[in-house]
JSON list of C-alpha atoms in Angstrom, two decimals:
[
{"chain": "M", "resi": 286, "resn": "VAL", "atom": "CA", "xyz": [-75.80, -2.42, -51.03]},
{"chain": "M", "resi": 287, "resn": "GLN", "atom": "CA", "xyz": [-75.50, 0.53, -53.37]},
{"chain": "M", "resi": 288, "resn": "LEU", "atom": "CA", "xyz": [-77.62, 2.92, -55.39]},
{"chain": "M", "resi": 289, "resn": "GLN", "atom": "CA", "xyz": [-76.70, 3.72, -58.96]},
{"chain": "M", "resi": 290, "resn": "ALA", "atom": "CA", "xyz": [-78.22, 6.86, -60.44]},
{"chain": "M", "resi": 291, "resn": "SER", "atom": "CA", "xyz": [-78.33, 7.69, -64.13]},
{"chain": "M", "resi": 292, "resn": "GLY", "atom": "CA", "xyz": [-80.14, 9.78, -66.69]},
{"chain": "M", "resi": 293, "resn": "GLY", "atom": "CA", "xyz": [-78.83, 13.28, -66.14]},
{"chain": "M", "resi": 294, "resn": "GLY", "atom": "CA", "xyz": [-77.70, 15.54, -68.92]},
{"chain": "M", "resi": 295, "resn": "LEU", "atom": "CA", "xyz": [-78.07, 18.87, -70.67]},
{"chain": "M", "resi": 296, "resn": "VAL", "atom": "CA", "xyz": [-81.50, 19.92, -71.86]},
{"chain": "M", "resi": 297, "resn": "GLN", "atom": "CA", "xyz": [-83.12, 23.14, -73.02]},
{"chain": "M", "resi": 298, "resn": "ALA", "atom": "CA", "xyz": [-85.77, 24.84, -70.94]},
{"chain": "M", "resi": 299, "resn": "GLY", "atom": "CA", "xyz": [-89.12, 23.21, -71.55]},
{"chain": "M", "resi": 300, "resn": "GLY", "atom": "CA", "xyz": [-87.53, 19.85, -72.24]},
{"chain": "M", "resi": 301, "resn": "SER", "atom": "CA", "xyz": [-87.69, 16.56, -70.39]},
{"chain": "M", "resi": 302, "resn": "LEU", "atom": "CA", "xyz": [-85.36, 14.08, -68.75]},
{"chain": "M", "resi": 303, "resn": "ARG", "atom": "CA", "xyz": [-85.90, 10.82, -66.92]},
{"chain": "M", "resi": 304, "resn": "LEU", "atom": "CA", "xyz": [-83.65, 9.87, -64.04]},
{"chain": "M", "resi": 305, "resn": "SER", "atom": "CA", "xyz": [-83.27, 6.34, -62.75]},
{"chain": "M", "resi": 306, "resn": "CYS", "atom": "CA", "xyz": [-81.81, 4.99, -59.54]},
{"chain": "M", "resi": 307, "resn": "ALA", "atom": "CA", "xyz": [-81.38, 1.28, -58.91]},
{"chain": "M", "resi": 308, "resn": "ALA", "atom": "CA", "xyz": [-80.57, -0.48, -55.67]},
{"chain": "M", "resi": 309, "resn": "SER", "atom": "CA", "xyz": [-78.34, -3.52, -55.87]},
{"chain": "M", "resi": 310, "resn": "GLY", "atom": "CA", "xyz": [-76.78, -5.90, -53.40]},
{"chain": "M", "resi": 311, "resn": "THR", "atom": "CA", "xyz": [-78.13, -8.11, -50.67]},
{"chain": "M", "resi": 312, "resn": "PHE", "atom": "CA", "xyz": [-81.05, -6.83, -48.64]},
{"chain": "M", "resi": 313, "resn": "VAL", "atom": "CA", "xyz": [-84.52, -7.80, -47.51]},
{"chain": "M", "resi": 314, "resn": "THR", "atom": "CA", "xyz": [-86.52, -4.93, -48.97]},
{"chain": "M", "resi": 315, "resn": "VAL", "atom": "CA", "xyz": [-86.47, -1.29, -50.00]},
{"chain": "M", "resi": 316, "resn": "ASN", "atom": "CA", "xyz": [-88.85, 1.01, -48.22]},
{"chain": "M", "resi": 317, "resn": "SER", "atom": "CA", "xyz": [-89.26, 4.67, -49.20]},
{"chain": "M", "resi": 318, "resn": "MET", "atom": "CA", "xyz": [-87.15, 6.02, -52.04]},
{"chain": "M", "resi": 319, "resn": "THR", "atom": "CA", "xyz": [-86.43, 9.70, -52.35]},
{"chain": "M", "resi": 320, "resn": "TRP", "atom": "CA", "xyz": [-84.95, 12.22, -54.77]},
{"chain": "M", "resi": 321, "resn": "TYR", "atom": "CA", "xyz": [-83.02, 15.25, -53.58]},
{"chain": "M", "resi": 322, "resn": "ARG", "atom": "CA", "xyz": [-81.17, 17.90, -55.51]},
{"chain": "M", "resi": 323, "resn": "GLN", "atom": "CA", "xyz": [-78.23, 20.14, -54.79]},
{"chain": "M", "resi": 324, "resn": "GLY", "atom": "CA", "xyz": [-78.07, 23.33, -56.80]},
{"chain": "M", "resi": 325, "resn": "PRO", "atom": "CA", "xyz": [-75.33, 25.93, -57.21]},
{"chain": "M", "resi": 326, "resn": "GLY", "atom": "CA", "xyz": [-76.12, 27.30, -53.74]},
{"chain": "M", "resi": 327, "resn": "GLY", "atom": "CA", "xyz": [-74.89, 24.07, -52.22]},
{"chain": "M", "resi": 328, "resn": "ARG", "atom": "CA", "xyz": [-77.92, 23.09, -50.18]},
{"chain": "M", "resi": 329, "resn": "ARG", "atom": "CA", "xyz": [-79.37, 19.63, -50.74]},
{"chain": "M", "resi": 330, "resn": "ASP", "atom": "CA", "xyz": [-83.14, 19.91, -50.98]},
{"chain": "M", "resi": 331, "resn": "TRP", "atom": "CA", "xyz": [-85.81, 17.25, -50.93]},
{"chain": "M", "resi": 332, "resn": "VAL", "atom": "CA", "xyz": [-87.67, 16.90, -54.23]},
{"chain": "M", "resi": 333, "resn": "ALA", "atom": "CA", "xyz": [-90.01, 13.92, -54.03]},
{"chain": "M", "resi": 334, "resn": "ASP", "atom": "CA", "xyz": [-90.46, 10.54, -52.40]},
{"chain": "M", "resi": 335, "resn": "ILE", "atom": "CA", "xyz": [-92.43, 7.38, -52.92]},
{"chain": "M", "resi": 336, "resn": "THR", "atom": "CA", "xyz": [-93.45, 4.59, -50.59]},
{"chain": "M", "resi": 337, "resn": "PRO", "atom": "CA", "xyz": [-93.36, 0.90, -51.55]},
{"chain": "M", "resi": 338, "resn": "ARG", "atom": "CA", "xyz": [-97.10, 1.11, -52.23]},
{"chain": "M", "resi": 339, "resn": "GLY", "atom": "CA", "xyz": [-96.67, 4.07, -54.53]},
{"chain": "M", "resi": 340, "resn": "ILE", "atom": "CA", "xyz": [-97.77, 6.96, -52.35]},
{"chain": "M", "resi": 341, "resn": "THR", "atom": "CA", "xyz": [-95.95, 10.03, -53.61]},
{"chain": "M", "resi": 342, "resn": "THR", "atom": "CA", "xyz": [-95.17, 13.48, -52.27]},
{"chain": "M", "resi": 343, "resn": "TYR", "atom": "CA", "xyz": [-93.51, 16.43, -53.99]},
{"chain": "M", "resi": 344, "resn": "VAL", "atom": "CA", "xyz": [-92.01, 19.78, -53.17]},
{"chain": "M", "resi": 345, "resn": "ASP", "atom": "CA", "xyz": [-94.29, 22.53, -54.42]},
{"chain": "M", "resi": 346, "resn": "SER", "atom": "CA", "xyz": [-91.81, 23.79, -57.01]},
{"chain": "M", "resi": 347, "resn": "VAL", "atom": "CA", "xyz": [-91.94, 20.55, -59.03]},
{"chain": "M", "resi": 348, "resn": "ARG", "atom": "CA", "xyz": [-95.47, 19.34, -58.44]},
{"chain": "M", "resi": 349, "resn": "GLY", "atom": "CA", "xyz": [-97.26, 18.96, -61.76]},
{"chain": "M", "resi": 350, "resn": "ARG", "atom": "CA", "xyz": [-93.99, 18.86, -63.71]},
{"chain": "M", "resi": 351, "resn": "PHE", "atom": "CA", "xyz": [-92.11, 15.94, -62.13]},
{"chain": "M", "resi": 352, "resn": "THR", "atom": "CA", "xyz": [-93.38, 12.42, -61.56]},
{"chain": "M", "resi": 353, "resn": "ILE", "atom": "CA", "xyz": [-91.73, 9.95, -59.22]},
{"chain": "M", "resi": 354, "resn": "SER", "atom": "CA", "xyz": [-92.40, 6.26, -59.76]},
{"chain": "M", "resi": 355, "resn": "ARG", "atom": "CA", "xyz": [-90.82, 2.95, -58.89]},
{"chain": "M", "resi": 356, "resn": "ASP", "atom": "CA", "xyz": [-90.51, -0.62, -60.05]},
{"chain": "M", "resi": 357, "resn": "ASN", "atom": "CA", "xyz": [-90.35, -2.76, -56.93]},
{"chain": "M", "resi": 358, "resn": "ALA", "atom": "CA", "xyz": [-89.32, -5.84, -58.87]},
{"chain": "M", "resi": 359, "resn": "LYS", "atom": "CA", "xyz": [-86.25, -3.96, -60.10]},
{"chain": "M", "resi": 360, "resn": "ASN", "atom": "CA", "xyz": [-85.67, -1.99, -56.88]},
{"chain": "M", "resi": 361, "resn": "THR", "atom": "CA", "xyz": [-85.57, 1.10, -59.03]},
{"chain": "M", "resi": 362, "resn": "VAL", "atom": "CA", "xyz": [-86.99, 4.59, -58.61]},
{"chain": "M", "resi": 363, "resn": "TYR", "atom": "CA", "xyz": [-87.54, 7.00, -61.49]},
{"chain": "M", "resi": 364, "resn": "LEU", "atom": "CA", "xyz": [-88.00, 10.73, -61.76]},
{"chain": "M", "resi": 365, "resn": "GLN", "atom": "CA", "xyz": [-89.68, 11.92, -64.94]},
{"chain": "M", "resi": 366, "resn": "MET", "atom": "CA", "xyz": [-88.97, 15.62, -65.27]},
{"chain": "M", "resi": 367, "resn": "ASN", "atom": "CA", "xyz": [-91.02, 17.64, -67.75]},
{"chain": "M", "resi": 368, "resn": "SER", "atom": "CA", "xyz": [-91.24, 21.34, -68.49]},
{"chain": "M", "resi": 369, "resn": "LEU", "atom": "CA", "xyz": [-87.76, 21.79, -67.09]},
{"chain": "M", "resi": 370, "resn": "LYS", "atom": "CA", "xyz": [-86.64, 25.24, -66.00]},
{"chain": "M", "resi": 371, "resn": "PRO", "atom": "CA", "xyz": [-83.14, 26.65, -65.56]},
{"chain": "M", "resi": 372, "resn": "GLU", "atom": "CA", "xyz": [-83.73, 26.68, -61.80]},
{"chain": "M", "resi": 373, "resn": "ASP", "atom": "CA", "xyz": [-84.03, 22.89, -61.92]},
{"chain": "M", "resi": 374, "resn": "THR", "atom": "CA", "xyz": [-80.30, 22.74, -62.68]},
{"chain": "M", "resi": 375, "resn": "ALA", "atom": "CA", "xyz": [-78.70, 20.67, -59.94]},
{"chain": "M", "resi": 376, "resn": "VAL", "atom": "CA", "xyz": [-77.03, 17.43, -59.04]},
{"chain": "M", "resi": 377, "resn": "TYR", "atom": "CA", "xyz": [-79.85, 15.00, -58.34]},
{"chain": "M", "resi": 378, "resn": "TYR", "atom": "CA", "xyz": [-79.37, 12.38, -55.64]},
{"chain": "M", "resi": 379, "resn": "CYS", "atom": "CA", "xyz": [-81.49, 9.42, -54.76]},
{"chain": "M", "resi": 380, "resn": "ASN", "atom": "CA", "xyz": [-81.68, 7.72, -51.44]},
{"chain": "M", "resi": 381, "resn": "ALA", "atom": "CA", "xyz": [-83.41, 4.64, -50.19]},
{"chain": "M", "resi": 382, "resn": "ASP", "atom": "CA", "xyz": [-84.47, 3.24, -46.85]},
{"chain": "M", "resi": 383, "resn": "ILE", "atom": "CA", "xyz": [-83.14, -0.30, -46.80]},
{"chain": "M", "resi": 384, "resn": "VAL", "atom": "CA", "xyz": [-84.05, -3.24, -44.62]},
{"chain": "M", "resi": 385, "resn": "GLY", "atom": "CA", "xyz": [-80.96, -5.38, -44.62]},
{"chain": "M", "resi": 386, "resn": "ILE", "atom": "CA", "xyz": [-80.11, -8.85, -43.49]},
{"chain": "M", "resi": 387, "resn": "GLY", "atom": "CA", "xyz": [-81.15, -9.30, -39.89]},
{"chain": "M", "resi": 388, "resn": "HIS", "atom": "CA", "xyz": [-83.80, -6.64, -40.48]},
{"chain": "M", "resi": 389, "resn": "LYS", "atom": "CA", "xyz": [-81.42, -3.82, -39.78]},
{"chain": "M", "resi": 390, "resn": "ALA", "atom": "CA", "xyz": [-82.74, -0.57, -41.24]},
{"chain": "M", "resi": 391, "resn": "TYR", "atom": "CA", "xyz": [-80.50, 2.06, -42.78]},
{"chain": "M", "resi": 392, "resn": "THR", "atom": "CA", "xyz": [-80.45, 4.72, -45.47]},
{"chain": "M", "resi": 393, "resn": "ILE", "atom": "CA", "xyz": [-78.14, 4.78, -48.46]},
{"chain": "M", "resi": 394, "resn": "TRP", "atom": "CA", "xyz": [-77.39, 7.45, -51.05]},
{"chain": "M", "resi": 395, "resn": "GLY", "atom": "CA", "xyz": [-76.65, 7.26, -54.74]},
{"chain": "M", "resi": 396, "resn": "GLN", "atom": "CA", "xyz": [-73.72, 9.08, -56.30]},
{"chain": "M", "resi": 397, "resn": "GLY", "atom": "CA", "xyz": [-75.69, 11.92, -57.92]},
{"chain": "M", "resi": 398, "resn": "THR", "atom": "CA", "xyz": [-76.41, 12.75, -61.52]},
{"chain": "M", "resi": 399, "resn": "LEU", "atom": "CA", "xyz": [-76.08, 16.23, -63.00]},
{"chain": "M", "resi": 400, "resn": "VAL", "atom": "CA", "xyz": [-79.03, 17.90, -64.68]},
{"chain": "M", "resi": 401, "resn": "THR", "atom": "CA", "xyz": [-78.34, 21.13, -66.52]},
{"chain": "M", "resi": 402, "resn": "VAL", "atom": "CA", "xyz": [-81.19, 23.15, -68.00]},
{"chain": "M", "resi": 403, "resn": "SER", "atom": "CA", "xyz": [-80.22, 25.90, -70.42]},
{"chain": "M", "resi": 404, "resn": "SER", "atom": "CA", "xyz": [-82.40, 28.93, -71.03]}
]
């Protein structure tokens, strides 16, 4: 089972980007899906998460600008990022809580996608 993230890039301040992260492989279901980001300081910070039923939570710094959503049929989570600021520059990572064969639960990480916001 793996997560494939995409959608990063270079954008000017005030612009928008949409990240995607798709789970593939053999598993029973995907529970919560989460976005993190790791900025120049090196710390990986939680950004937002979404439950299978669509309940969302956000870090204060992105609330109102970012929207997390998911397509359960595609096992994909999205992060729509609007009104981007230079301080949003980071490598964005997704992770997912997987229920695998035999109902074993584990968490997997995507490979990260770089978002650069220029001022």
